[in-house]
Short mmCIF file of C-alpha atoms in Angstrom, two decimals:
data_model
loop_
_atom_site.label_atom_id
_atom_site.label_comp_id
_atom_site.label_asym_id
_atom_site.label_seq_id
_atom_site.Cartn_x
_atom_site.Cartn_y
_atom_site.Cartn_z
CA MET T 258 115.66 88.69 99.46
CA PRO T 259 115.33 84.98 100.02
CA ARG T 260 115.77 83.71 103.55
CA GLU T 261 118.13 81.01 102.31
CA LYS T 262 120.59 81.34 99.44
CA LYS T 263 119.33 78.14 97.82
CA TYR T 264 116.11 79.98 96.85
CA PRO T 265 115.90 82.59 94.08
CA GLY T 266 115.64 86.28 94.79
CA ILE T 267 112.61 88.10 93.38
CA ILE T 268 112.47 91.69 92.15
CA ILE T 269 109.12 93.18 91.14
CA GLU T 270 108.70 96.54 89.43
CA LEU T 271 105.11 97.81 89.11
CA LYS T 272 103.96 100.40 86.59
CA TRP T 273 100.49 101.93 86.38
CA LYS T 274 98.73 104.27 83.97
CA SER T 275 95.05 104.78 83.38
CA ASN T 276 93.16 103.92 80.21
CA LEU T 277 95.87 101.90 78.45
CA GLY T 278 95.31 99.29 75.78
CA GLU T 279 97.04 95.91 75.49
CA ALA T 280 99.92 97.22 73.31
CA GLU T 281 100.69 100.08 75.68
CA LEU T 282 100.61 97.71 78.67
CA GLU T 283 103.10 95.40 76.90
CA LYS T 284 105.44 98.35 76.38
CA LEU T 285 105.04 99.53 79.97
CA SER T 286 105.85 96.08 81.38
CA ILE T 287 109.04 95.99 79.26
CA GLU T 288 109.93 99.44 80.61
CA ALA T 289 109.54 98.04 84.14
CA LEU T 290 111.96 95.19 83.36
CA ASN T 291 114.43 97.62 81.79
CA GLN T 292 114.27 99.80 84.92
CA ILE T 293 115.27 96.81 87.07
CA ASP T 294 118.36 96.30 84.90
CA GLU T 295 119.25 99.98 84.43
CA LYS T 296 119.05 100.81 88.14
CA ARG T 297 120.71 97.51 89.07
CA TYR T 298 118.15 96.54 91.69
CA ASP T 299 119.73 93.07 91.87
CA ILE T 300 123.21 94.24 92.92
CA GLU T 301 122.61 93.69 96.65
CA MET T 302 121.44 90.13 96.06
CA LYS T 303 124.43 89.39 93.80
CA GLU T 304 126.79 90.73 96.46
CA ASP T 305 125.17 88.40 99.00
CA GLY T 306 125.85 85.41 96.71
CA ILE T 307 122.35 85.02 95.26
CA ASP T 308 122.86 84.33 91.57
CA ASP T 309 119.35 83.17 90.70
CA VAL T 310 117.17 86.30 90.52
CA ILE T 311 113.66 86.37 89.07
CA LYS T 312 112.75 89.77 87.64
CA LEU T 313 109.11 90.71 87.05
CA GLY T 314 107.86 93.77 85.20
CA ILE T 315 104.17 94.26 85.92
CA ALA T 316 102.05 96.88 84.17
CA PHE T 317 98.41 97.46 84.96
CA SER T 318 95.59 99.74 83.97
CA GLY T 319 92.30 99.22 85.75
CA LYS T 320 91.65 95.47 85.69
CA LYS T 321 94.04 94.79 82.78
CA VAL T 322 97.47 93.41 83.66
CA VAL T 323 100.56 92.39 81.68
CA ILE T 324 103.47 90.56 83.34
CA LYS T 325 106.90 90.11 81.78
CA ALA T 326 109.61 88.01 83.42
CA LYS T 327 113.36 87.57 83.01
#
């Protein structure tokens, strides 16, 4: 939640699995973004009048990371 409504809200969903390759990490990061939408994590911010919400789906496996944003 931003302290002031003029700033965007940020929602981060993290996913982790061991021994994944690049393609699997891509898929996992998209799953994280889909979870944000499906479970409506942004509803509280929208109700408070925050229309600009940055959504980040982050998947990692060891030192490999993939980040998707909406």
